[in-house]
PDB file of C-alpha atoms in Angstrom:
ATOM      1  CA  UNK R   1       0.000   0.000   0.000  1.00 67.00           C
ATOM      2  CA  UNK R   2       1.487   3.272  -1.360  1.00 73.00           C
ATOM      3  CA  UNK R   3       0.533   6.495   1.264  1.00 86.00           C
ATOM      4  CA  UNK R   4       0.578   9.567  -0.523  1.00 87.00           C
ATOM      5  CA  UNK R   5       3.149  12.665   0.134  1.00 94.00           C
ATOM      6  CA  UNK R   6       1.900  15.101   2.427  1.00 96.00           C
ATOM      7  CA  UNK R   7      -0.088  18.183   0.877  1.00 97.00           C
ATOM      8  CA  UNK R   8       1.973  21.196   2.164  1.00 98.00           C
ATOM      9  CA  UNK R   9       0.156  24.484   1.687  1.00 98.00           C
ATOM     10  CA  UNK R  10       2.881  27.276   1.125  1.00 98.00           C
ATOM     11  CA  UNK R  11       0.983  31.477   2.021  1.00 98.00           C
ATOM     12  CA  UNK R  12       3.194  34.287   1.073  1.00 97.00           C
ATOM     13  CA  UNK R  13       2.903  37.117  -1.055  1.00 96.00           C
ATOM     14  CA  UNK R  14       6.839  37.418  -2.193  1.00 96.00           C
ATOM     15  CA  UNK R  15       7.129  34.990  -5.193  1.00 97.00           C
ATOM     16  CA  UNK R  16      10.572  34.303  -4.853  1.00 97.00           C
ATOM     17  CA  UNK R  17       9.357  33.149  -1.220  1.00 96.00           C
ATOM     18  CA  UNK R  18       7.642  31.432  -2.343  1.00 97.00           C
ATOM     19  CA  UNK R  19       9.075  29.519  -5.350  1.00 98.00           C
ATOM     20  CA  UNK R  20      12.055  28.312  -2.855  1.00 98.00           C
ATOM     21  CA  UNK R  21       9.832  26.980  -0.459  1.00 98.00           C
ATOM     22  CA  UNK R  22       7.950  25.054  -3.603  1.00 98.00           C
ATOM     23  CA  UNK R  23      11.663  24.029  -4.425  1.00 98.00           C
ATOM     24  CA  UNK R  24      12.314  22.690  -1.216  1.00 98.00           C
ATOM     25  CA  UNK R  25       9.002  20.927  -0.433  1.00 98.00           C
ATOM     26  CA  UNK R  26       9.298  19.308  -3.890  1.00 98.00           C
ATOM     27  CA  UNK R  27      12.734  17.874  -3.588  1.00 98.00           C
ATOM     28  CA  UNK R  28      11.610  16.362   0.005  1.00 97.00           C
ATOM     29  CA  UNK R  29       9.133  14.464  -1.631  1.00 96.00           C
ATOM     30  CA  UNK R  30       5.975  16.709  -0.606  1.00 97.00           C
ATOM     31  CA  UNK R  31       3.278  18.161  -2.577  1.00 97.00           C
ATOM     32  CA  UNK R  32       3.442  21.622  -2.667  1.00 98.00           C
ATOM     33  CA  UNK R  33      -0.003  24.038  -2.984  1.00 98.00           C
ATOM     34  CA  UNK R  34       0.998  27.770  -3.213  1.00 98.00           C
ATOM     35  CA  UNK R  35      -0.915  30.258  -2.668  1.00 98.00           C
ATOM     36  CA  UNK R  36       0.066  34.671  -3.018  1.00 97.00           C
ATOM     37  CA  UNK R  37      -2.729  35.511  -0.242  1.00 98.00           C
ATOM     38  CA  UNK R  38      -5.039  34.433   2.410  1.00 97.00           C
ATOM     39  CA  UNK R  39      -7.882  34.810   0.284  1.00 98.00           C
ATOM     40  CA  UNK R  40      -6.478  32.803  -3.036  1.00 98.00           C
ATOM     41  CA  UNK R  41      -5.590  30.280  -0.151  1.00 98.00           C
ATOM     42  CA  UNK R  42      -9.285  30.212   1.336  1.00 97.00           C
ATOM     43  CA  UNK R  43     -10.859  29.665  -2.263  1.00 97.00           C
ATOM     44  CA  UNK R  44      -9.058  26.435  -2.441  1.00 97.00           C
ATOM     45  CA  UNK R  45     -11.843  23.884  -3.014  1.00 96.00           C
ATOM     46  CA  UNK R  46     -10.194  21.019  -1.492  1.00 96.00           C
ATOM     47  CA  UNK R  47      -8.774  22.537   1.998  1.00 96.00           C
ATOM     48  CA  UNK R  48      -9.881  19.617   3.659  1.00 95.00           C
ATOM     49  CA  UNK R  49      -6.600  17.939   1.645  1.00 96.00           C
ATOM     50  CA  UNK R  50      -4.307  19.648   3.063  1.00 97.00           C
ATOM     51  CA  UNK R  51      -1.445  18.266   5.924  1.00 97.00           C
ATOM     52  CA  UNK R  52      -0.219  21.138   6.870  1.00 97.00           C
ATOM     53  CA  UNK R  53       0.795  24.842   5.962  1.00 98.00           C
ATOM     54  CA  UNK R  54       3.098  27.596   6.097  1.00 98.00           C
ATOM     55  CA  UNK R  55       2.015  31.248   6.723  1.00 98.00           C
ATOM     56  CA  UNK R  56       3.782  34.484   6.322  1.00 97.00           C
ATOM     57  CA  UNK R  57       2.127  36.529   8.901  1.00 95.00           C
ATOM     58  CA  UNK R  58       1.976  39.825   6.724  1.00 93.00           C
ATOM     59  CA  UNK R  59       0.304  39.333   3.823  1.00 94.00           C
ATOM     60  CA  UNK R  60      -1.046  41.716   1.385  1.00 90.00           C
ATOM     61  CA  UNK R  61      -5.200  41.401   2.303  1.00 93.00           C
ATOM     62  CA  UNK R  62      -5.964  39.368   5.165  1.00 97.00           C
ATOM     63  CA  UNK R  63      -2.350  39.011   7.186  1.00 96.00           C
ATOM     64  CA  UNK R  64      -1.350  35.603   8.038  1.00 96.00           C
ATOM     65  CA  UNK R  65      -3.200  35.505  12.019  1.00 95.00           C
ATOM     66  CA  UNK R  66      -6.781  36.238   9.989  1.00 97.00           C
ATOM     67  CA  UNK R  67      -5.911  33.386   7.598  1.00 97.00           C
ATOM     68  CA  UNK R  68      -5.575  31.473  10.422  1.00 96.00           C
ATOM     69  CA  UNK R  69      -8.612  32.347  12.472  1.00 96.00           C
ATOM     70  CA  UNK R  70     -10.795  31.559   8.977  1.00 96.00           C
ATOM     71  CA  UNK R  71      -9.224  27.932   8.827  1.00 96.00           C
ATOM     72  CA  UNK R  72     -10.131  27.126  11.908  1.00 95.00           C
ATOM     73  CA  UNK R  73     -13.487  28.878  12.117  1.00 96.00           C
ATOM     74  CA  UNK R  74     -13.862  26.172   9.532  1.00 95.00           C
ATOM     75  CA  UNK R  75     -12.975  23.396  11.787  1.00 94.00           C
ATOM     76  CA  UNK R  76      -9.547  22.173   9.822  1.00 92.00           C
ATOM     77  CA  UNK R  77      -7.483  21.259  11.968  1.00 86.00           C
ATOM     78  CA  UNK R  78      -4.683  22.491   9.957  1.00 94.00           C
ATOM     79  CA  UNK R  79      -1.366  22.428  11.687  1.00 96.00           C
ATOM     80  CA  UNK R  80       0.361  25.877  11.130  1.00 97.00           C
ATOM     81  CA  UNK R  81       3.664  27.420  10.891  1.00 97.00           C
ATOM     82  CA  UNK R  82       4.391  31.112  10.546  1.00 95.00           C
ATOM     83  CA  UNK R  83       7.063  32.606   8.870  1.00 95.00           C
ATOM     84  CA  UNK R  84       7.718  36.276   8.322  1.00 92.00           C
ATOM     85  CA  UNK R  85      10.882  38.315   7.086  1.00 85.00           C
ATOM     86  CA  UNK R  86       9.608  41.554   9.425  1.00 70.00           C
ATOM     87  CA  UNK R  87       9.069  40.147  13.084  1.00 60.00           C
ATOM     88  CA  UNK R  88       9.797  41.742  15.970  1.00 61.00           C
ATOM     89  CA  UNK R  89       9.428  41.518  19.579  1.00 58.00           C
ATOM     90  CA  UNK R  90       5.291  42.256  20.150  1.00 60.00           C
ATOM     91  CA  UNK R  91       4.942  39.518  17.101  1.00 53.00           C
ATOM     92  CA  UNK R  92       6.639  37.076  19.191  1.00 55.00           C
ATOM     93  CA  UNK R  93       3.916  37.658  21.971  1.00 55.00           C
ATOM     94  CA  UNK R  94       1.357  36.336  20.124  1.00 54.00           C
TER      95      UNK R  94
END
């Protein structure tokens, strides 16, 4: 029985971001979904398939804690990681 690579959902606005995370994911044997917002990410029609993302937390649109929020308000599950290139010290409060 064959078990499919995980579906690794990949948020960020910066393409080059973006395209290197797709790069790694890919040559680890995952599947990666990329998305350039929050929103393009929500209108996925198959969310349910997903194993697990990573979020830049400022996003153009809906920043990276609201794409959150809406995944779980719709009972996903989804494990999360958040990545941004401009944290600082109140973003590591939350």
């Amino acid at each position: 029985m064959s078990v499919r690579p995980a579906l690794i959902c990949v948020v960020d606005d910066d393409d080059g971001v973006r395209q290197a995370l797709d790069n790694l994911l890919t040559s680890a044997d995952y599947i990666p979904l990329c998305f350039e917002s929050g929103e393009a990410c929500l209108s996925y029609a198959r969310l349910g398939d997903i194993d697990f993302a990573v979020v830049d937390i400022k996003l153009g649109g809906m920043s990276g804690f609201e794409l959150q929020a809406s995944l779980n308000a719709l009972d996903l599950n989804l494990p999360l990681v958040f990545i941004s290139g401009h944290a600082d010290q109140a973003m590591e409060q939350l």
